[in-house]
Short mmCIF file of C-alpha atoms in Angstrom, two decimals:
data_model
loop_
_atom_site.label_atom_id
_atom_site.label_comp_id
_atom_site.label_asym_id
_atom_site.label_seq_id
_atom_site.Cartn_x
_atom_site.Cartn_y
_atom_site.Cartn_z
CA MET A 259 -37.82 24.80 5.44
CA THR A 260 -39.75 23.38 8.39
CA LYS A 261 -43.13 21.73 8.09
CA ASP A 262 -44.88 24.91 9.26
CA GLY A 263 -43.15 27.00 6.59
CA SER A 264 -40.56 28.72 8.81
CA MET A 265 -36.84 28.64 8.11
CA LYS A 266 -34.68 25.99 9.75
CA LYS A 267 -31.77 26.85 11.98
CA PRO A 268 -28.33 25.82 10.68
CA HIS A 269 -27.23 22.33 11.67
CA LEU A 270 -23.69 21.25 12.47
CA SER A 271 -22.17 17.95 11.42
CA ALA A 272 -21.22 15.58 14.22
CA ALA A 273 -18.52 12.89 14.19
CA SER A 274 -17.07 11.47 17.38
CA ALA A 275 -14.39 8.93 18.26
CA ILE A 276 -13.07 8.72 14.72
CA VAL A 277 -10.80 5.74 14.15
CA SER A 278 -8.92 6.66 10.97
CA LEU A 279 -6.74 9.73 11.46
CA ALA A 280 -7.02 10.85 7.86
CA ILE A 281 -10.78 10.50 7.84
CA ALA A 282 -11.04 12.06 11.28
CA THR A 283 -9.21 15.12 10.02
CA ALA A 284 -11.72 15.43 7.19
CA LEU A 285 -14.79 15.05 9.40
CA VAL A 286 -14.18 16.64 12.76
CA GLY A 287 -15.18 20.29 12.93
CA CYS A 288 -17.10 20.44 9.65
CA SER A 289 -20.28 22.44 9.65
CA ALA A 290 -23.36 22.76 7.50
CA SER A 291 -22.46 24.44 4.24
CA THR A 292 -24.67 26.95 2.45
CA PRO A 293 -24.18 28.74 -0.86
CA ASP A 294 -23.18 32.37 -1.07
CA GLY A 295 -25.52 35.18 -2.03
CA ASP A 296 -29.27 35.20 -2.43
CA ALA A 297 -29.63 31.42 -2.48
CA ALA A 298 -28.58 31.20 1.15
CA ALA A 299 -31.54 33.33 2.11
CA GLY A 300 -34.04 31.14 0.28
CA ASP A 301 -35.48 27.73 1.07
CA SER A 302 -33.12 25.11 2.46
CA ILE A 303 -33.18 21.31 2.55
CA PHE A 304 -32.01 19.56 5.70
CA ILE A 305 -30.31 16.17 5.18
CA GLY A 306 -29.61 13.97 8.18
CA GLY A 307 -27.04 11.16 8.23
CA ILE A 308 -27.04 8.19 10.62
CA TRP A 309 -23.93 6.00 10.32
CA PRO A 310 -21.51 4.19 12.60
CA LEU A 311 -18.82 6.83 13.06
CA SER A 312 -17.22 4.98 15.96
CA GLY A 313 -16.99 1.35 16.98
CA ALA A 314 -18.03 -1.47 14.66
CA GLY A 315 -18.31 -0.40 11.03
CA ALA A 316 -16.78 3.00 11.78
CA LEU A 317 -14.57 3.16 8.71
CA THR A 318 -17.56 2.48 6.47
CA GLY A 319 -19.59 5.16 8.20
CA GLN A 320 -16.77 7.69 8.07
CA THR A 321 -16.19 7.22 4.35
CA SER A 322 -19.94 7.51 3.78
CA ALA A 323 -20.00 10.84 5.60
CA ILE A 324 -17.18 12.22 3.47
CA GLY A 325 -18.84 11.09 0.24
CA ALA A 326 -22.15 12.68 1.23
CA GLU A 327 -20.48 15.91 2.33
CA ILE A 328 -18.70 16.28 -1.02
CA ALA A 329 -22.03 16.03 -2.83
CA ILE A 330 -23.63 18.62 -0.52
CA GLU A 331 -20.78 21.03 -1.17
CA GLU A 332 -21.26 20.58 -4.91
CA LEU A 333 -25.02 21.15 -4.65
CA ASN A 334 -24.53 24.31 -2.62
CA ALA A 335 -21.95 25.62 -5.07
CA ALA A 336 -24.13 24.99 -8.11
CA GLY A 337 -27.77 25.39 -7.18
CA ASP A 338 -30.38 27.89 -6.03
CA THR A 339 -31.42 25.67 -3.13
CA SER A 340 -29.24 25.51 -0.03
CA TYR A 341 -28.50 22.22 1.72
CA GLU A 342 -27.81 21.79 5.42
CA TYR A 343 -26.68 18.55 7.03
CA GLN A 344 -26.12 16.85 10.33
CA TRP A 345 -24.24 13.57 10.71
CA GLU A 346 -24.93 11.40 13.74
CA ASP A 347 -23.10 8.35 15.15
CA SER A 348 -25.34 5.29 15.48
CA GLN A 349 -22.48 3.06 16.68
CA LEU A 350 -24.48 0.36 14.83
CA ASP A 351 -26.76 0.27 17.88
CA THR A 352 -30.35 -0.38 16.82
CA GLN A 353 -32.04 1.55 19.62
CA LEU A 354 -29.66 4.47 19.26
CA GLY A 355 -30.32 4.47 15.53
CA VAL A 356 -34.07 4.70 16.17
CA THR A 357 -33.61 7.48 18.72
CA ILE A 358 -31.44 9.51 16.33
CA LEU A 359 -33.90 9.05 13.47
CA GLU A 360 -36.79 10.27 15.59
CA ARG A 361 -34.72 13.26 16.76
CA LEU A 362 -33.68 14.24 13.24
CA ILE A 363 -37.27 14.01 12.01
CA GLY A 364 -38.33 16.09 14.99
CA ASP A 365 -35.74 18.66 13.91
CA ASP A 366 -37.47 18.74 10.50
CA ALA A 367 -35.03 16.71 8.45
CA ASP A 368 -36.36 16.46 4.90
CA VAL A 369 -34.42 13.34 3.91
CA ILE A 370 -32.24 10.91 5.89
CA LEU A 371 -29.21 8.83 4.89
CA SER A 372 -28.70 5.75 7.05
CA GLY A 373 -26.87 2.44 7.15
CA GLY A 374 -26.44 -0.77 9.08
CA SER A 375 -28.85 -3.60 8.34
CA GLY A 376 -30.03 -4.05 11.92
CA VAL A 377 -30.35 -0.29 12.38
CA LEU A 378 -32.51 0.07 9.25
CA VAL A 379 -34.75 -2.84 10.22
CA ALA A 380 -35.30 -1.19 13.60
CA GLN A 381 -35.90 2.20 11.96
CA ALA A 382 -38.48 0.92 9.45
CA PRO A 383 -41.54 1.42 11.72
CA VAL A 384 -40.45 5.03 12.30
CA MET A 385 -40.10 5.56 8.54
CA ASP A 386 -43.61 4.21 7.99
CA ARG A 387 -45.10 6.28 10.79
CA GLN A 388 -43.33 9.57 10.06
CA GLN A 389 -43.23 9.17 6.23
CA VAL A 390 -39.78 10.62 5.60
CA PRO A 391 -37.58 9.16 2.82
CA VAL A 392 -34.53 7.26 4.09
CA LEU A 393 -31.73 6.40 1.65
CA ASN A 394 -29.50 3.42 2.48
CA ASN A 395 -25.94 3.55 1.13
CA MET A 396 -24.18 0.80 3.12
CA ALA A 397 -26.49 -1.99 4.35
CA GLN A 398 -27.18 -5.06 2.23
CA SER A 399 -29.20 -7.59 4.19
CA PRO A 400 -31.78 -9.34 1.99
CA MET A 401 -34.29 -8.37 4.70
CA LEU A 402 -34.14 -4.76 3.48
CA ALA A 403 -35.84 -5.46 0.14
CA GLY A 404 -39.40 -4.15 0.36
CA LEU A 405 -39.00 -3.41 4.08
CA SER A 406 -40.69 0.02 3.85
CA ASP A 407 -42.13 2.20 1.12
CA TRP A 408 -39.94 4.98 2.59
CA LEU A 409 -36.66 3.06 2.41
CA PHE A 410 -34.56 3.39 -0.74
CA ASN A 411 -31.64 0.99 -1.06
CA ILE A 412 -29.17 2.97 -3.16
CA ILE A 413 -26.81 0.08 -2.52
CA PRO A 414 -28.43 -3.18 -3.65
CA THR A 415 -29.20 -5.88 -1.13
CA SER A 416 -26.86 -8.87 -1.12
CA SER A 417 -29.31 -11.18 -2.90
CA ALA A 418 -27.78 -10.91 -6.39
CA GLU A 419 -24.25 -11.20 -4.99
CA LEU A 420 -25.22 -14.34 -3.05
CA GLU A 421 -26.74 -15.86 -6.19
CA GLY A 422 -23.45 -15.23 -7.98
CA ILE A 423 -21.42 -16.71 -5.12
CA ALA A 424 -23.53 -19.88 -5.05
CA GLU A 425 -23.19 -20.25 -8.81
CA LEU A 426 -19.45 -19.67 -8.64
CA ALA A 427 -18.81 -22.04 -5.73
CA ILE A 428 -21.08 -24.97 -6.58
CA ASN A 429 -21.64 -24.96 -10.34
CA GLU A 430 -18.41 -23.42 -11.58
CA ARG A 431 -15.81 -24.48 -9.01
CA GLY A 432 -17.50 -27.76 -8.09
CA TYR A 433 -17.34 -27.37 -4.32
CA GLU A 434 -19.71 -29.70 -2.49
CA THR A 435 -19.64 -28.43 1.09
CA VAL A 436 -19.74 -24.85 2.40
CA ALA A 437 -19.49 -23.34 5.88
CA THR A 438 -20.55 -19.83 6.87
CA LEU A 439 -19.14 -17.33 9.36
CA ALA A 440 -21.43 -14.35 9.84
CA VAL A 441 -21.97 -11.37 12.08
CA ASP A 442 -24.84 -12.01 14.48
CA ASN A 443 -27.27 -9.36 13.26
CA ASP A 444 -29.80 -8.88 10.47
CA LEU A 445 -27.06 -8.73 7.84
CA GLY A 446 -25.51 -12.03 8.84
CA ILE A 447 -28.79 -13.80 9.52
CA GLY A 448 -30.25 -12.70 6.18
CA ASP A 449 -27.13 -13.61 4.22
CA VAL A 450 -26.81 -17.08 5.76
CA GLU A 451 -30.48 -17.92 5.32
CA GLU A 452 -30.49 -16.88 1.67
CA LEU A 453 -27.12 -18.41 0.77
CA THR A 454 -28.03 -21.72 2.41
CA GLY A 455 -31.08 -22.01 0.20
CA LEU A 456 -29.08 -21.13 -2.91
CA ILE A 457 -26.32 -23.63 -2.08
CA GLU A 458 -28.82 -26.42 -1.48
CA ASP A 459 -30.76 -25.59 -4.64
CA ALA A 460 -27.50 -25.88 -6.59
CA GLY A 461 -26.83 -29.33 -5.12
CA GLY A 462 -24.35 -28.34 -2.42
CA GLN A 463 -24.52 -28.64 1.35
CA VAL A 464 -23.94 -26.15 4.15
CA ILE A 465 -22.26 -28.18 6.88
CA ALA A 466 -21.45 -25.53 9.50
CA ASN A 467 -22.83 -22.13 10.49
CA GLU A 468 -20.89 -20.01 12.98
CA SER A 469 -21.39 -16.42 14.10
CA PHE A 470 -19.67 -13.61 15.98
CA PRO A 471 -21.03 -10.51 17.76
CA VAL A 472 -21.09 -7.09 16.13
CA GLY A 473 -17.71 -5.42 16.58
CA ALA A 474 -15.79 -8.65 17.20
CA SER A 475 -12.11 -8.79 16.33
CA ASP A 476 -11.37 -12.36 17.49
CA MET A 477 -13.18 -15.11 15.60
CA ARG A 478 -10.67 -17.90 16.34
CA THR A 479 -13.01 -20.12 18.36
CA ALA A 480 -15.66 -20.14 15.64
CA LEU A 481 -13.02 -20.58 12.94
CA THR A 482 -11.52 -23.56 14.79
CA ARG A 483 -14.91 -25.29 14.77
CA ILE A 484 -15.23 -24.56 11.06
CA ARG A 485 -11.74 -25.94 10.43
CA ASP A 486 -12.74 -29.15 12.23
CA ALA A 487 -15.80 -29.45 9.97
CA ALA A 488 -13.45 -29.37 6.92
CA PRO A 489 -15.67 -27.60 4.36
CA ASP A 490 -14.58 -27.13 0.77
CA ALA A 491 -15.39 -23.41 0.98
CA LEU A 492 -16.07 -20.80 3.66
CA TYR A 493 -18.37 -17.79 3.19
CA ILE A 494 -17.58 -14.84 5.48
CA THR A 495 -19.88 -11.86 5.95
CA GLY A 496 -20.05 -8.92 8.33
CA ASN A 497 -18.87 -5.35 8.58
CA SER A 498 -15.75 -4.65 6.54
CA ASP A 499 -13.32 -4.67 9.47
CA GLU A 500 -14.85 -7.84 10.91
CA VAL A 501 -14.44 -9.65 7.59
CA GLY A 502 -10.79 -8.56 7.49
CA TYR A 503 -10.08 -9.98 10.94
CA ALA A 504 -11.84 -13.25 10.07
CA ILE A 505 -9.82 -13.69 6.88
CA ALA A 506 -6.54 -13.05 8.69
CA GLN A 507 -7.39 -15.49 11.48
CA ALA A 508 -8.56 -18.20 9.09
CA SER A 509 -5.10 -18.11 7.55
CA GLU A 510 -3.45 -18.07 10.98
CA LEU A 511 -5.36 -21.26 11.89
CA ASN A 512 -4.42 -22.94 8.58
CA LEU A 513 -8.06 -23.29 7.65
CA ASP A 514 -7.90 -25.06 4.30
CA ALA A 515 -11.05 -23.87 2.55
CA GLN A 516 -11.71 -21.60 -0.39
CA LEU A 517 -12.73 -18.20 0.99
CA LEU A 518 -15.92 -16.70 -0.45
CA ILE A 519 -16.58 -12.98 0.17
CA ARG A 520 -18.58 -10.14 -1.31
CA THR A 521 -18.78 -6.32 -1.11
CA PRO A 522 -17.64 -5.80 2.54
CA GLY A 523 -14.71 -8.17 2.00
CA ILE A 524 -13.13 -6.09 -0.74
CA ASP A 525 -13.55 -2.77 1.02
CA PRO A 526 -10.11 -1.16 1.47
CA SER A 527 -10.41 -1.43 5.26
CA SER A 528 -11.08 -5.18 5.07
CA LEU A 529 -8.23 -5.88 2.65
CA SER A 530 -5.85 -3.79 4.75
CA ILE A 531 -6.63 -5.78 7.91
CA ALA A 532 -6.53 -9.15 6.14
CA GLY A 533 -3.22 -8.47 4.39
CA GLU A 534 -1.78 -11.32 2.36
CA ALA A 535 -4.33 -13.73 3.85
CA ALA A 536 -6.98 -12.29 1.52
CA ASN A 537 -5.10 -13.37 -1.59
CA GLY A 538 -6.98 -16.14 -3.36
CA ALA A 539 -10.39 -15.21 -1.95
CA ILE A 540 -13.09 -15.14 -4.62
CA GLY A 541 -16.57 -13.74 -4.82
CA VAL A 542 -19.10 -11.37 -6.34
CA ALA A 543 -19.55 -7.75 -5.27
CA THR A 544 -21.07 -4.37 -5.93
CA ALA A 545 -17.91 -2.36 -6.56
CA PHE A 546 -16.84 1.19 -7.33
CA ARG A 547 -14.84 0.59 -10.52
CA PRO A 548 -15.53 3.67 -12.66
CA SER A 549 -14.59 3.94 -16.29
CA GLU A 550 -12.12 6.63 -17.28
CA ASP A 551 -14.83 8.44 -19.25
CA ASN A 552 -17.11 8.74 -16.20
CA GLN A 553 -16.23 12.34 -15.38
CA ILE A 554 -18.58 12.42 -12.40
CA ALA A 555 -16.63 9.58 -10.83
CA GLN A 556 -13.23 11.01 -11.68
CA ASP A 557 -14.14 14.39 -10.15
CA PHE A 558 -15.49 12.63 -7.07
CA ILE A 559 -12.27 10.64 -6.65
CA ASP A 560 -10.22 13.84 -6.83
CA ALA A 561 -12.44 15.60 -4.27
CA TYR A 562 -12.46 12.62 -1.93
CA MET A 563 -8.71 12.15 -1.99
CA GLU A 564 -8.22 15.85 -1.26
CA LYS A 565 -10.46 15.56 1.82
CA SER A 566 -8.92 12.32 3.09
CA ASP A 567 -5.18 12.94 2.69
CA GLY A 568 -4.93 10.77 -0.41
CA GLU A 569 -7.11 7.83 0.64
CA ALA A 570 -9.17 6.41 -2.21
CA PRO A 571 -12.97 6.32 -1.84
CA SER A 572 -14.74 3.08 -1.05
CA THR A 573 -17.87 1.75 -2.74
CA PHE A 574 -19.89 2.95 0.25
CA ALA A 575 -18.48 6.48 -0.10
CA ALA A 576 -19.36 6.58 -3.80
CA ILE A 577 -22.90 5.41 -3.15
CA ALA A 578 -23.37 8.00 -0.37
CA TYR A 579 -22.19 10.64 -2.83
CA ASP A 580 -24.66 9.42 -5.44
CA ALA A 581 -27.46 9.27 -2.86
CA VAL A 582 -27.07 12.97 -2.07
CA ARG A 583 -26.87 13.83 -5.77
CA LEU A 584 -30.16 11.97 -6.25
CA ILE A 585 -31.69 14.05 -3.46
CA GLY A 586 -30.43 17.21 -5.16
CA ALA A 587 -31.85 16.16 -8.52
CA ALA A 588 -35.21 15.44 -6.92
CA TYR A 589 -35.47 18.91 -5.39
CA ASP A 590 -34.13 20.56 -8.56
CA GLU A 591 -37.00 19.03 -10.50
CA LEU A 592 -39.72 19.21 -7.86
CA GLY A 593 -38.80 22.44 -6.10
CA SER A 594 -37.67 22.99 -2.53
CA ASP A 595 -41.26 22.84 -1.28
CA ALA A 596 -41.69 19.25 -2.51
CA THR A 597 -43.49 16.97 -0.07
CA PRO A 598 -41.93 13.73 1.22
CA GLU A 599 -44.45 11.86 -0.94
CA ASP A 600 -43.22 13.78 -4.00
CA VAL A 601 -39.59 12.94 -3.25
CA ALA A 602 -40.37 9.26 -2.63
CA ALA A 603 -42.29 9.02 -5.91
CA TRP A 604 -39.44 10.74 -7.76
CA LEU A 605 -36.89 8.30 -6.35
CA ASN A 606 -39.01 5.34 -7.41
CA SER A 607 -39.08 6.72 -10.95
CA VAL A 608 -35.29 7.08 -11.38
CA GLN A 609 -34.04 5.66 -14.67
CA GLU A 610 -30.36 5.73 -15.73
CA PHE A 611 -29.40 8.64 -13.48
CA PRO A 612 -25.72 9.44 -14.10
CA GLY A 613 -23.65 8.91 -10.95
CA ALA A 614 -20.19 8.03 -9.75
CA MET A 615 -21.27 4.37 -9.71
CA GLY A 616 -22.51 4.65 -13.29
CA LEU A 617 -26.11 4.81 -14.50
CA ILE A 618 -28.53 4.33 -11.60
CA THR A 619 -32.01 2.87 -11.99
CA ILE A 620 -34.26 2.32 -8.97
CA SER A 621 -36.90 -0.39 -9.12
CA GLU A 622 -39.22 -1.15 -6.20
CA GLY A 623 -37.05 0.90 -3.88
CA THR A 624 -33.71 -0.70 -4.73
CA ALA A 625 -30.96 0.30 -7.16
CA ALA A 626 -29.02 -2.16 -9.30
CA TYR A 627 -25.49 -2.12 -10.70
CA PRO A 628 -23.43 -4.55 -12.78
CA LEU A 629 -21.90 -7.18 -10.50
CA PHE A 630 -18.14 -7.64 -10.20
CA GLN A 631 -16.78 -11.20 -10.10
CA PHE A 632 -13.32 -11.12 -8.59
CA GLU A 633 -10.33 -12.84 -7.08
CA VAL A 634 -8.09 -11.06 -4.57
CA MET A 635 -4.55 -10.93 -5.90
CA ASP A 636 -1.69 -8.99 -4.32
CA GLY A 637 -4.13 -7.34 -1.95
CA LEU A 638 -6.49 -6.08 -4.66
CA ALA A 639 -9.79 -7.40 -5.99
CA GLU A 640 -9.16 -8.19 -9.64
CA PRO A 641 -11.73 -9.27 -12.21
CA PHE A 642 -11.60 -12.81 -13.50
CA GLU A 643 -13.58 -14.87 -15.94
CA SER A 644 -15.06 -18.17 -14.82
#
């Protein structure tokens, strides 16, 4: 329903220049789904999605769109409220992300899903001005914590993961020197700044910081400088595909340092690009590792694999799915005429909401999950004890 009380027009989903054929098949041509019968004639909720569906970070955005769409289909099949959606391609461009957000709000979007650390930082003034809840399922820069009262980080920021990585590298493994290789945006800048402080507080030293532009696939020059600095360990952060390329090229250059990675580095797209070079990398991540008795997760996996020709869902897909289910639960409890303030307050009150990722609690605008300490073995992130 629009702000003046009239009904919204149906919205179509948009996904252009899809990279993965299987995911492209699942996304291209989908349209807003509505339930059958009387519910379709009643109030509707319009959910907008702003992700990179092409270019840098595209695989993460595409999997997010599929996860969110599955949840919308479930809501429309089960509830009295209909849900419409429109997915837009930000290309991880900050200005484009702002433009799309303003357009979706102008089209009376009730709630927005978005991702990309730099995109969200740029969107924050629009969130504050327009007062529409925005749920983040894929961006983790520490800068996002407390950025806006209207931003809800359904994926936690990287802060807890970075604390775990510093503890693992310096105190548990005994490494003395660390280098960083990071994407040159708010994600990379935030990660490097926070990790540097944690490493130094633990008694270690960061001896080299190198960066690469968003969307880069060749990091050899930066990696050569890092190799010459001879650190004990190397922390790599960026979009999932970028991390995969960096890992592969570090091995190609015979860079003899322990690789430290976190959530983007164990995404299936990253591990696929890195290949055998990822084996031996260690780190701490927020990971989709559902228990067998989590029926929500098992049903989601089945639905996702059916939509994506057998591809397994990523962490980002699972969190997008949970984000939409949270939106549905909010409107189920509050009613379809709930104000944005009502929805924001409801989200801030979430305690142990059952989701694919497990029980979700939101505190001060950010969710938290148990962290996963891992080592990559045979191309898979496996748990290990320190």
